[in-house]
CSV table of C-alpha atoms (C1' of nucleotides) in Angstrom, one decimal:
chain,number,residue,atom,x,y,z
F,15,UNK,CA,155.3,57.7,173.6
F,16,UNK,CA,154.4,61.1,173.4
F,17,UNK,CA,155.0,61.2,169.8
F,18,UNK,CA,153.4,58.0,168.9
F,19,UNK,CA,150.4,58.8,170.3
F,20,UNK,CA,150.2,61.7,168.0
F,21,UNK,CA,150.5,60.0,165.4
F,22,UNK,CA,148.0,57.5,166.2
F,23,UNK,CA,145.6,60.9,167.2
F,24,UNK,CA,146.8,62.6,163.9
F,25,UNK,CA,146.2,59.1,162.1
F,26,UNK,CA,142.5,59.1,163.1
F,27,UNK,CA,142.2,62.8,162.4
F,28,UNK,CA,142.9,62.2,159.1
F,29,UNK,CA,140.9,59.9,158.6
F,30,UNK,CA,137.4,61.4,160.5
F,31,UNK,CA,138.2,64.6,158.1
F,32,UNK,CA,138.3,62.2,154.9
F,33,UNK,CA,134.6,60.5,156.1
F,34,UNK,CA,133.3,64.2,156.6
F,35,UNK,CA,134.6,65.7,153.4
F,36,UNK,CA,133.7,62.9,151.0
F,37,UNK,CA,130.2,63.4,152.9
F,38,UNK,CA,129.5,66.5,152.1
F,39,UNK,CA,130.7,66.7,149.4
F,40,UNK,CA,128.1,64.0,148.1
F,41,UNK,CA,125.7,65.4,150.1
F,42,UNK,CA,125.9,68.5,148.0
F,43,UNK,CA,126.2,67.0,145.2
F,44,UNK,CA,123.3,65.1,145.0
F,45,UNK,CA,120.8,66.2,148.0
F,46,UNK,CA,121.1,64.6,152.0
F,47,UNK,CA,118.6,62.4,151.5
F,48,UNK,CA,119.8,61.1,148.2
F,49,UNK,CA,123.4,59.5,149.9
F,50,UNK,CA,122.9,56.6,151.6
F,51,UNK,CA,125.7,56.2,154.5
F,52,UNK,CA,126.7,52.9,152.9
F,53,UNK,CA,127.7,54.7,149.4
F,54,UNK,CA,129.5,57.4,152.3
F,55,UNK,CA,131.4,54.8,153.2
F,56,UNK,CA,132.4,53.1,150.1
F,57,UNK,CA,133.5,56.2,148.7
F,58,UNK,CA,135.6,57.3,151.9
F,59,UNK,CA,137.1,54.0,152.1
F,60,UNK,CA,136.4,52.5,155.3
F,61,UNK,CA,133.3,49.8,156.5
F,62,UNK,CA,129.9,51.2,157.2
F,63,UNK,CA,130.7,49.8,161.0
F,64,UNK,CA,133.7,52.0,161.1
F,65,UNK,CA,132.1,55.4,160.0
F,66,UNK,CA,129.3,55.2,162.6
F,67,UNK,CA,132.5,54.3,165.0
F,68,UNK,CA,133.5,58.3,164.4
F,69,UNK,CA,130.2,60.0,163.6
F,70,UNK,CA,127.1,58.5,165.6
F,71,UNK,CA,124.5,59.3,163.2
F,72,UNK,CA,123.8,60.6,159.8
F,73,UNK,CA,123.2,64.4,160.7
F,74,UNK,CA,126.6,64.3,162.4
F,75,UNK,CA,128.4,63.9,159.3
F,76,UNK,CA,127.3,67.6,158.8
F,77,UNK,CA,127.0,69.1,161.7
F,78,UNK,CA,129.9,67.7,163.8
F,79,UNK,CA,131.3,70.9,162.9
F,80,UNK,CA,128.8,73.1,165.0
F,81,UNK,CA,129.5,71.0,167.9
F,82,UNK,CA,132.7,73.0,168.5
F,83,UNK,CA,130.9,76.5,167.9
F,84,UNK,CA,127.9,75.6,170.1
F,85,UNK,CA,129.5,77.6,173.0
F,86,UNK,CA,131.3,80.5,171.0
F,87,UNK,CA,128.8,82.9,172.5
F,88,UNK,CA,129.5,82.3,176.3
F,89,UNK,CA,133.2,82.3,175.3
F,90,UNK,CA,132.8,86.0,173.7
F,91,UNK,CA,131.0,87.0,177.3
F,92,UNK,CA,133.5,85.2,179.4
F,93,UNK,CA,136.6,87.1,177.6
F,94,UNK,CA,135.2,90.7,177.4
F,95,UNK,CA,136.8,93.6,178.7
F,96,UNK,CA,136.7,94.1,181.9
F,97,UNK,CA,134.0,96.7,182.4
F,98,UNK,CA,131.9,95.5,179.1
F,99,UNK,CA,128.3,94.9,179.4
F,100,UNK,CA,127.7,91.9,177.8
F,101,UNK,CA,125.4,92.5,175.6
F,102,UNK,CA,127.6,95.2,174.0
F,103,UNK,CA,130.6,92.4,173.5
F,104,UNK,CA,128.4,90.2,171.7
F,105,UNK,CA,126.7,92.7,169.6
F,106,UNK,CA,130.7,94.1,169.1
F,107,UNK,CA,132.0,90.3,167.8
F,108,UNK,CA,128.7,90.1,165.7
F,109,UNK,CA,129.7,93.2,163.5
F,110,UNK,CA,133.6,91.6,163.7
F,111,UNK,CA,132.0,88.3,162.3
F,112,UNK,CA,130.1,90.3,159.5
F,113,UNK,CA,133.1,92.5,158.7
F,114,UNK,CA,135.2,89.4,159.0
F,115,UNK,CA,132.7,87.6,156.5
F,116,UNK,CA,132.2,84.5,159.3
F,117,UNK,CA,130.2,81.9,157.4
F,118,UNK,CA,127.9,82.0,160.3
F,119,UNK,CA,126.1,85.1,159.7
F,120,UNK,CA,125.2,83.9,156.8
F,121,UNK,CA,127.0,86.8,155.1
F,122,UNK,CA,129.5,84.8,153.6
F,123,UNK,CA,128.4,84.4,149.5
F,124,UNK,CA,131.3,82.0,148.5
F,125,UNK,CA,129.5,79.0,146.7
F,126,UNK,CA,130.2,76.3,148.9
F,127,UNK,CA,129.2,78.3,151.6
F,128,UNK,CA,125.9,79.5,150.4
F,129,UNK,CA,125.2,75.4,149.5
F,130,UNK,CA,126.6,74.3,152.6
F,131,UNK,CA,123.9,76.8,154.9
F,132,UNK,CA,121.8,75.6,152.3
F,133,UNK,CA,121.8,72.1,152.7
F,134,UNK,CA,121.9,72.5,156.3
F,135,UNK,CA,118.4,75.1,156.1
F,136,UNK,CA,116.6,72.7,153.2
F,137,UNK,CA,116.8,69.7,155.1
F,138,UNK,CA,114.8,68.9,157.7
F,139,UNK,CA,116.5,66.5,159.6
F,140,UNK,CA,119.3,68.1,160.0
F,141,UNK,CA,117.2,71.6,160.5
F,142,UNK,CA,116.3,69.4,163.5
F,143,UNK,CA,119.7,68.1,165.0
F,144,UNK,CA,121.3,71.5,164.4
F,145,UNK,CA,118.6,72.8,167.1
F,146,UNK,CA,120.0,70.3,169.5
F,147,UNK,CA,123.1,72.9,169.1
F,148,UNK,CA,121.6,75.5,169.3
F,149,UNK,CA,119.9,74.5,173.2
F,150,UNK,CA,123.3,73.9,174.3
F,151,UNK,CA,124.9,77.0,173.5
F,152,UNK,CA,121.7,79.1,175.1
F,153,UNK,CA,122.4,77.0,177.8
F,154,UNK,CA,126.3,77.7,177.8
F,155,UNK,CA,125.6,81.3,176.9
F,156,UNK,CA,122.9,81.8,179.8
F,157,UNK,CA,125.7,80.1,182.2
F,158,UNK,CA,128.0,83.3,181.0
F,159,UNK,CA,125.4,85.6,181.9
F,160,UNK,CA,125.2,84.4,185.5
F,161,UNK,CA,128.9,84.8,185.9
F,162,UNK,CA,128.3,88.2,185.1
F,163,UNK,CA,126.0,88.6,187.7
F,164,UNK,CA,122.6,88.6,185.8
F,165,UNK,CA,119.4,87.1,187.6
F,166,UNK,CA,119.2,83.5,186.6
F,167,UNK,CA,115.5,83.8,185.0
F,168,UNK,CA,116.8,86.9,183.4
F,169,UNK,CA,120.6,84.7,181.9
F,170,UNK,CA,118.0,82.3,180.9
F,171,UNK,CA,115.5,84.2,178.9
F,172,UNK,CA,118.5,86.7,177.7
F,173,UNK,CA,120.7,83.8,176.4
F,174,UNK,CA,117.4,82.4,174.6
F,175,UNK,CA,116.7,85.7,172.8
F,176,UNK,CA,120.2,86.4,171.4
F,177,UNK,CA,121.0,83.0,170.2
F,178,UNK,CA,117.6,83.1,168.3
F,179,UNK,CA,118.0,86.9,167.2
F,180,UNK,CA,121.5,85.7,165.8
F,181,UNK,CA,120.0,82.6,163.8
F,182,UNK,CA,117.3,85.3,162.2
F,183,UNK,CA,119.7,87.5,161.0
F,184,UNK,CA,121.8,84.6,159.8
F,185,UNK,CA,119.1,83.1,157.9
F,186,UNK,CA,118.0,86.8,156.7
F,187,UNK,CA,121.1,87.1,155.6
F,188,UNK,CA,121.7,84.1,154.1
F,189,UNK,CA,118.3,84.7,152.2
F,190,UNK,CA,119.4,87.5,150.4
F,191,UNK,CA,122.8,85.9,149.0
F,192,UNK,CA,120.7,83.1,147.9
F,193,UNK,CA,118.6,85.5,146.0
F,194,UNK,CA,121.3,86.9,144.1
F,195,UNK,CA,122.9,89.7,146.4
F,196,UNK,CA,126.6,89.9,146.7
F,197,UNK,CA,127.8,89.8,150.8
F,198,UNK,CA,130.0,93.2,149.8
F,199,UNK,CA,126.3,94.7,148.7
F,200,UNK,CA,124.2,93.1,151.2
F,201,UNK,CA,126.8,94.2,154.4
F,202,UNK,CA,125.5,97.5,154.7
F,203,UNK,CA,121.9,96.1,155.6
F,204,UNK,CA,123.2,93.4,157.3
F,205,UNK,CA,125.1,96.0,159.7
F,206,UNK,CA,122.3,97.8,160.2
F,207,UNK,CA,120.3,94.9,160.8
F,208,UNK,CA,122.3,93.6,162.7
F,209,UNK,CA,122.4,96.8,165.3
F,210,UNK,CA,118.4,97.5,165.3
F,211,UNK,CA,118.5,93.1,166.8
F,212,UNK,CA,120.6,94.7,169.7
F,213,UNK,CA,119.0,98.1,170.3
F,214,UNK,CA,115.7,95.6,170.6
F,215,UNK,CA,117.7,93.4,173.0
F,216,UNK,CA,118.9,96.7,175.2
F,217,UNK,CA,115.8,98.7,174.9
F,218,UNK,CA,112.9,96.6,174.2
F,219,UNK,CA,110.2,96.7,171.8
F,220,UNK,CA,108.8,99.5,173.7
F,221,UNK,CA,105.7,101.0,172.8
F,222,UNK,CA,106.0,99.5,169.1
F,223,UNK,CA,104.1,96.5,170.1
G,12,UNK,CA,74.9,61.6,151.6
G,13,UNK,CA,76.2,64.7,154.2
G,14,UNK,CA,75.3,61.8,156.9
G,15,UNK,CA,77.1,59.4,155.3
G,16,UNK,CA,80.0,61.2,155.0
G,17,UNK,CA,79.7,62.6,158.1
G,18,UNK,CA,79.8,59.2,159.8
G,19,UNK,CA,82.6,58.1,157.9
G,20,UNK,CA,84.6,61.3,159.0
G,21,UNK,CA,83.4,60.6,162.7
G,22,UNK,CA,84.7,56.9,162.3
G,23,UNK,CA,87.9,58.0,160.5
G,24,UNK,CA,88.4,60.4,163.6
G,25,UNK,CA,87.3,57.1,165.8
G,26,UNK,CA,90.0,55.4,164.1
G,27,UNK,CA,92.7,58.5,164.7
G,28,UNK,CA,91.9,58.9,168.2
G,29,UNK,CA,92.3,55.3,169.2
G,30,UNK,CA,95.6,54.6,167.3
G,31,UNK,CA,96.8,58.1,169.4
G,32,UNK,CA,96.1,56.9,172.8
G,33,UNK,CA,97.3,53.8,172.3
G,34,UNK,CA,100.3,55.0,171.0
G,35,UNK,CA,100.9,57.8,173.8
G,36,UNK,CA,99.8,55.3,176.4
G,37,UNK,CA,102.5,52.7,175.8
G,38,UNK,CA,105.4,55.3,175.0
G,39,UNK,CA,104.2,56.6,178.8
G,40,UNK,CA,104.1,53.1,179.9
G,41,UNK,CA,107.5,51.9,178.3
G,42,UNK,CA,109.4,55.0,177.1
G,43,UNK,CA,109.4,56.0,173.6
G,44,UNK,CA,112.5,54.7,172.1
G,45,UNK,CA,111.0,51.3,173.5
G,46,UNK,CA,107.9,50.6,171.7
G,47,UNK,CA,107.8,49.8,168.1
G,48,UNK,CA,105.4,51.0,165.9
G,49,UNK,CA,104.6,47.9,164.8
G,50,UNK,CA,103.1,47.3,168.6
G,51,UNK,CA,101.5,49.9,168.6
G,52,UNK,CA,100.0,49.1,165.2
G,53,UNK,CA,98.7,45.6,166.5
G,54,UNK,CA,97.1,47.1,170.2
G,55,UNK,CA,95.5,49.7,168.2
G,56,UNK,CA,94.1,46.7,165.5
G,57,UNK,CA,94.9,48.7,162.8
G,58,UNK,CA,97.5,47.1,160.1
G,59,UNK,CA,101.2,49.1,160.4
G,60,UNK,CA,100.3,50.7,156.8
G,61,UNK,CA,97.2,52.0,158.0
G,62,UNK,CA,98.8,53.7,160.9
G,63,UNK,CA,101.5,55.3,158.7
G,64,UNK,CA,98.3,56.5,156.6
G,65,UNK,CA,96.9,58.7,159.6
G,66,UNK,CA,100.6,59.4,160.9
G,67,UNK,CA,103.5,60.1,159.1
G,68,UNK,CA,106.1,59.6,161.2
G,69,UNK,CA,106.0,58.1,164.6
G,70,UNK,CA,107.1,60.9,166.3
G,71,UNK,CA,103.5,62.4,164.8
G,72,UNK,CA,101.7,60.0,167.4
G,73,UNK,CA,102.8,62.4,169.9
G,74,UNK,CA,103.0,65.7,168.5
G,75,UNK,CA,99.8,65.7,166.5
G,76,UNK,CA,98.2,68.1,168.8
G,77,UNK,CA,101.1,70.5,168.7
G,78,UNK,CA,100.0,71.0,165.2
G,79,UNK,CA,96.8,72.6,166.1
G,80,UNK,CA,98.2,75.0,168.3
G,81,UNK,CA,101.1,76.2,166.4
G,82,UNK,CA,99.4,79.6,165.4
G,83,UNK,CA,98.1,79.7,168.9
G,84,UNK,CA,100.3,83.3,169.6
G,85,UNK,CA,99.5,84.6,166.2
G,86,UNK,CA,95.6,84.2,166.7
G,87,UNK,CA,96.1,86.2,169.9
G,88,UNK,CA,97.9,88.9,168.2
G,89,UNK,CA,95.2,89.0,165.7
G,90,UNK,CA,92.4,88.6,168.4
G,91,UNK,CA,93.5,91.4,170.6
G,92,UNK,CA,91.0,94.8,171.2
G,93,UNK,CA,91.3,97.7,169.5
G,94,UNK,CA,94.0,99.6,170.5
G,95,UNK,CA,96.0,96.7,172.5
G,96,UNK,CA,99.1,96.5,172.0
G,97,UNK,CA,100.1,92.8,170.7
G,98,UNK,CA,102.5,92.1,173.8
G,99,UNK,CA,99.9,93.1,176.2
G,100,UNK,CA,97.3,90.9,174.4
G,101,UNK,CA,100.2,88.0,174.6
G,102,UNK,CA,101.7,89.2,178.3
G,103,UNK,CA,97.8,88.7,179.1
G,104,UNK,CA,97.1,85.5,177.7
G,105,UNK,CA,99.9,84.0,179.1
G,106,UNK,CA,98.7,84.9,182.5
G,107,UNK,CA,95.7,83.7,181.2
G,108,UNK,CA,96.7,80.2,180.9
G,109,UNK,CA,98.6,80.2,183.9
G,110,UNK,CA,96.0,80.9,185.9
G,111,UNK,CA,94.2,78.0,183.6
G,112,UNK,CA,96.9,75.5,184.6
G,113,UNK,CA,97.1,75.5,180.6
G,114,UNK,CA,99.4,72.5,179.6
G,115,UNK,CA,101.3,74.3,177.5
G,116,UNK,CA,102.7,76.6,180.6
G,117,UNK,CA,104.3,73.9,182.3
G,118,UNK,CA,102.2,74.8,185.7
G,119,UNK,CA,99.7,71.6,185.0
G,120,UNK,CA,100.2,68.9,187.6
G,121,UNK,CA,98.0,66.5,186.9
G,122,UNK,CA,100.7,63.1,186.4
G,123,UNK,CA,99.6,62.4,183.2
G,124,UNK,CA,100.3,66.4,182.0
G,125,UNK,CA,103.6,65.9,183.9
G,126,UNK,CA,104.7,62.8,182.7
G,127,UNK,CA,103.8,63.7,179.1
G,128,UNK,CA,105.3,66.8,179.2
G,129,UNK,CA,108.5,64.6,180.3
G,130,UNK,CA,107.9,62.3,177.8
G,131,UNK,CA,108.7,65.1,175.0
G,132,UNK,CA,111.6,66.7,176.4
G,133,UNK,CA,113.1,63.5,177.6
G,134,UNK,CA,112.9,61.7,173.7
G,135,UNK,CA,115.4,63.5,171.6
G,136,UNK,CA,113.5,62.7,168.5
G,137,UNK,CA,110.6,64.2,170.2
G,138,UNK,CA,112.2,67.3,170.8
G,139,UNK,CA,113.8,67.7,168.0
G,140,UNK,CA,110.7,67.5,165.9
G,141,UNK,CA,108.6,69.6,168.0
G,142,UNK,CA,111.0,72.7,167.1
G,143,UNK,CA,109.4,72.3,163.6
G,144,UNK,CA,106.1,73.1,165.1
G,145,UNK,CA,108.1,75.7,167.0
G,146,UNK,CA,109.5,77.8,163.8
G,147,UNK,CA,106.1,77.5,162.0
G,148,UNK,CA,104.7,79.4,165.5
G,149,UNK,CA,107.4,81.5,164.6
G,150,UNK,CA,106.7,82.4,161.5
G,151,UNK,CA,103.0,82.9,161.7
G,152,UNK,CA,103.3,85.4,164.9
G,153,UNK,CA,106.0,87.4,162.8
G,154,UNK,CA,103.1,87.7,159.8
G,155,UNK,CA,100.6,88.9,162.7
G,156,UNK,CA,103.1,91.3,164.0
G,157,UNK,CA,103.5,92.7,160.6
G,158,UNK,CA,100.2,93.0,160.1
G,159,UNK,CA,99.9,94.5,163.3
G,160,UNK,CA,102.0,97.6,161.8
G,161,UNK,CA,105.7,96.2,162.8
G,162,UNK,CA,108.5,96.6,160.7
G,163,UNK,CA,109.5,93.5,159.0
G,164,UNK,CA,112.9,93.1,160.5
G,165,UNK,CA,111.5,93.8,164.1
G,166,UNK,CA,108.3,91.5,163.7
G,167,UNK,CA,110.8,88.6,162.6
G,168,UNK,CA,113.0,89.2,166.0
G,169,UNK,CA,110.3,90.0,168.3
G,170,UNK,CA,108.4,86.5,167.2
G,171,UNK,CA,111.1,84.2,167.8
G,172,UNK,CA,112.1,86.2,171.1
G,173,UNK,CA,108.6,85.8,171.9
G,174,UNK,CA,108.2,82.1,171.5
G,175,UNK,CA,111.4,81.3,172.5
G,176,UNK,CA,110.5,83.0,176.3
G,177,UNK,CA,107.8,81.4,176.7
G,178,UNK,CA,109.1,77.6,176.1
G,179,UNK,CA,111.8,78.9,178.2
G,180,UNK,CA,108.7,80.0,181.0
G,181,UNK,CA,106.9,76.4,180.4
G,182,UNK,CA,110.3,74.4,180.5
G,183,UNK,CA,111.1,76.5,184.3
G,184,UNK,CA,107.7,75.7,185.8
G,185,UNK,CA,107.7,72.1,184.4
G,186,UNK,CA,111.1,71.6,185.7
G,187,UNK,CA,109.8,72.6,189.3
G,188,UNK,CA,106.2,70.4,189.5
G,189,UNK,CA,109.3,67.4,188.6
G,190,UNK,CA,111.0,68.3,191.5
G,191,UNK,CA,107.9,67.6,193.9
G,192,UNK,CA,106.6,71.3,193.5
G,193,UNK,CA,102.8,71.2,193.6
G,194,UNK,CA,101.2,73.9,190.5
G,195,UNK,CA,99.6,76.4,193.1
G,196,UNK,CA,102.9,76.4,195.1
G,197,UNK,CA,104.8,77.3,192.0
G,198,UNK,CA,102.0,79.6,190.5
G,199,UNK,CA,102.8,83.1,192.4
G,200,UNK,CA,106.2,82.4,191.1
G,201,UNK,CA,105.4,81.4,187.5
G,202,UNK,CA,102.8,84.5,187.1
G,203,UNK,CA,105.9,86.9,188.4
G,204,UNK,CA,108.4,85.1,186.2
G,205,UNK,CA,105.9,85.7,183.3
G,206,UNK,CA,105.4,89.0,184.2
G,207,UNK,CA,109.2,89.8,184.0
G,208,UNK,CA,109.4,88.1,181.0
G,209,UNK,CA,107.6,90.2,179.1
G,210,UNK,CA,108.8,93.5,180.7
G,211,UNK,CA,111.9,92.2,179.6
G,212,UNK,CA,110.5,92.3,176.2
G,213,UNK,CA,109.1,95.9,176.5
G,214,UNK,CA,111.2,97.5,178.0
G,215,UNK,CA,114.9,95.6,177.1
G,216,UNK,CA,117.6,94.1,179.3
G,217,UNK,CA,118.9,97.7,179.3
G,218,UNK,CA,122.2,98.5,182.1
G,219,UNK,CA,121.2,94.8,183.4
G,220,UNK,CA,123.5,93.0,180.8
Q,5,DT,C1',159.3,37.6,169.4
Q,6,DG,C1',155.3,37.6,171.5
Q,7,DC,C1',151.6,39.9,174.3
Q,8,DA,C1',147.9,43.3,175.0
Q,9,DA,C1',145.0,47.0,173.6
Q,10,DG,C1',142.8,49.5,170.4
Q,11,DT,C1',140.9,49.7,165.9
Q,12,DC,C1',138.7,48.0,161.7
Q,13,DT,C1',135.7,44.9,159.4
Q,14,DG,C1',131.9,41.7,157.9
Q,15,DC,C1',127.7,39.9,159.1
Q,16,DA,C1',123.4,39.5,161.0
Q,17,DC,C1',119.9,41.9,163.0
Q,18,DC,C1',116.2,45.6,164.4
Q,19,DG,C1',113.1,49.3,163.5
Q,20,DA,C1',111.2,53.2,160.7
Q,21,DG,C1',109.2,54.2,156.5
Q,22,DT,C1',107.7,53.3,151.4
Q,23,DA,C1',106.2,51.0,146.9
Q,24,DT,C1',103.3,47.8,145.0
Q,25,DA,C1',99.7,45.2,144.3
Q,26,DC,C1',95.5,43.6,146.1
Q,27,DA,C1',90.8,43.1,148.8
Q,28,DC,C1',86.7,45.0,150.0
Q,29,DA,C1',82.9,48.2,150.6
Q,30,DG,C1',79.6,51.5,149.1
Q,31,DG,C1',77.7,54.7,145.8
Q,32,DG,C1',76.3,56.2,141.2
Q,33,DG,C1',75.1,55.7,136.6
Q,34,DT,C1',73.4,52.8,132.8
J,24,DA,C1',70.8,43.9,138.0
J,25,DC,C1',75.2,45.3,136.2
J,26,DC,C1',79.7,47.5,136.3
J,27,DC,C1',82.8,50.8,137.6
J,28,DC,C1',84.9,54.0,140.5
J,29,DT,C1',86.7,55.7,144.6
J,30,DG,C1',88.2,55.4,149.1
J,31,DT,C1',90.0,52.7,152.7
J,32,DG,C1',92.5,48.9,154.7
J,33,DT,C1',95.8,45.0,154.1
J,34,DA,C1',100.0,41.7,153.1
J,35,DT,C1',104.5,41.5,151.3
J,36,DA,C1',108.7,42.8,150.4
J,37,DC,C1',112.0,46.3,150.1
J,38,DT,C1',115.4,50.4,151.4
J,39,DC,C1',118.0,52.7,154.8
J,40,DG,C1',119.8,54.2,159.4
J,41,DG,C1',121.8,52.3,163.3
J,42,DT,C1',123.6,48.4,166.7
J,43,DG,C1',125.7,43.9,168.6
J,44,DC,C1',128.9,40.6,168.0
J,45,DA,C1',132.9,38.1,167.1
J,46,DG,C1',136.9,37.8,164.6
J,47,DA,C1',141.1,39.9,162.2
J,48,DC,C1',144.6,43.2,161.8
J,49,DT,C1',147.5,46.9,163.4
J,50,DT,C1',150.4,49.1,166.7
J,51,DG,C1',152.7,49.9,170.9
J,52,DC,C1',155.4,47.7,174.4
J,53,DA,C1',158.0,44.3,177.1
DNA sequence: TGCAAGTCTGCACCGAGTATACACAGGGGT
DNA sequence: ACCCCTGTGTATACTCGGTGCAGACTTGCA
């Protein structure tokens, strides 16, 4: 039974993963708002009725994939080291991510990448559902904090300030590839970047402002 | 001819107003998912076109007014006294409008405040467009920070950290006047909230996290 | 083989938003 | 007085995203 119902699962899988590649793949192609679902559909093969059965709206044919990354954050908190302050795990993962090339720092310069952050930044609709992401994981990420014994105003108004300083420096990076810059010659920046967001988040803006 | 047009502005403006309170009095009245635009169009007695002509979208019936104040934090920055620096001049008008029972703080308790307030972060679409508003707020604070003397890089951060607490501020004390809290109950502990808020900002999250 | 549950589909429908073509008013120049 | 021009509102019909419904088909199971 076991098996069967892996198959069935697997079956399905399959078949979500066609919808949402032959998707984006249009919706790259020729602009979000110049796919209707209906030609989504005919071109994945299966009834208008049956895509919105796997993806509930439009946006989600995009985005879906964020849905499982919304709480990455509070994950990275949860499974520090022992002894780690927070803040330094998730400023430690962030230059991983960057060394690593993760797609979501916006350092990642492969083409599909660049038009896939692209499409995603140029359109406003889904500019707008991806937000609805973005609330969750703050949300997720100021839960971590609390575990870790922060004041829940301060978990609140923490987990709000990194998720935004993260999306900046994504979208900074991300702005420079765009204009030209390769990721290997933009990393060094992006590094640096990347450590000034945290020394902020540790120390403040201070006398600056 | 100045009269002229000048009463046709002032009937135009008529004309805006009307179709607005209509509109936000039914989506109070009924929810906003369950009014049609076309009703609002006919209690209004203007034609459906005509309203799509003052409002783009119907989410715009609602959110107009968040237009206005979008570069609310940036005209403080700018507005500040010699010498001030730009978080004092924001730490103080925040306290400011608390002490105002400013909407936009959360701390108003007046039903229709409350219930509109609710009425925004209750409607997905609502929400979802109001971050649009959000990141232009963003963006314009992050120009007066740089013209305030900040570094590029830190102005960027420091704007979206800044905006981003205080929604987080308004969204807290809104959440209490919903639970039965009157404003002045909650005020001592929405000015101290506030108040660490933005030492937060100064001074970092430091050892804390 | 036949039953039951889940899945897929076609069809009709609703609501948001747009294109087009038209009505109507007032103002300005001849 | 005439016409035109512009700005504002209107009616109609359309596209597109999303849902409800009722039937058909698959698949697992007895």
């Amino acid at each position: 039974m076991n098996q069967q119902m892996g198959l069935r699962e697997r079956k399905k899988e399959r078949t979500r993963e066609t919808i949402a590649e032959t998707a984006i793949r249009l919706f790259l192609d020729k602009g979000f708002d110049r796919v209707s679902v209906t030609e989504v559909a005919e071109r994945a093969e299966v009834s208008r009725r049956t895509l919105f059965a796997y993806f509930p709206t439009k946006e989600d044919l995009v985005l879906h994939r964020f849905a499982d990354h919304e709480s990455e954050a509070a994950r990275i908190v949860r499974a520090r080291p022992e002894g780690q302050p927070p803040l330094d795990a998730l400023r430690q993962a962030l230059l991983t991510a960057l060394a690593e090339r993760d797609p979501n720092t916006g350092l990642n310069d492969s083409p599909e990448t660049i038009a896939f952050f692209g499409l995603i930044t140029s359109t406003e609709s889904l500019a707008a559902r991806l937000t609805r992401y973005v609330a969750r994981g703050i949300d997720a990420l100021a839960d971590a904090f609390r575990e870790a014994g922060a004041d829940p105003l301060d978990a609140r108004l923490l987990a709000a300030q990194v998720i935004m300083v993260e999306r900046e420096l994504a979208e900074i990076n991300h702005a420079h590839l765009v204009d030209g810059q390769s990721a290997d010659d933009r990393y060094p920046e992006a590094v640096r970047a990347a450590g000034r967001a945290y020394d902020l988040l540790r120390d403040g803006a201070g006398s600056l402002a």
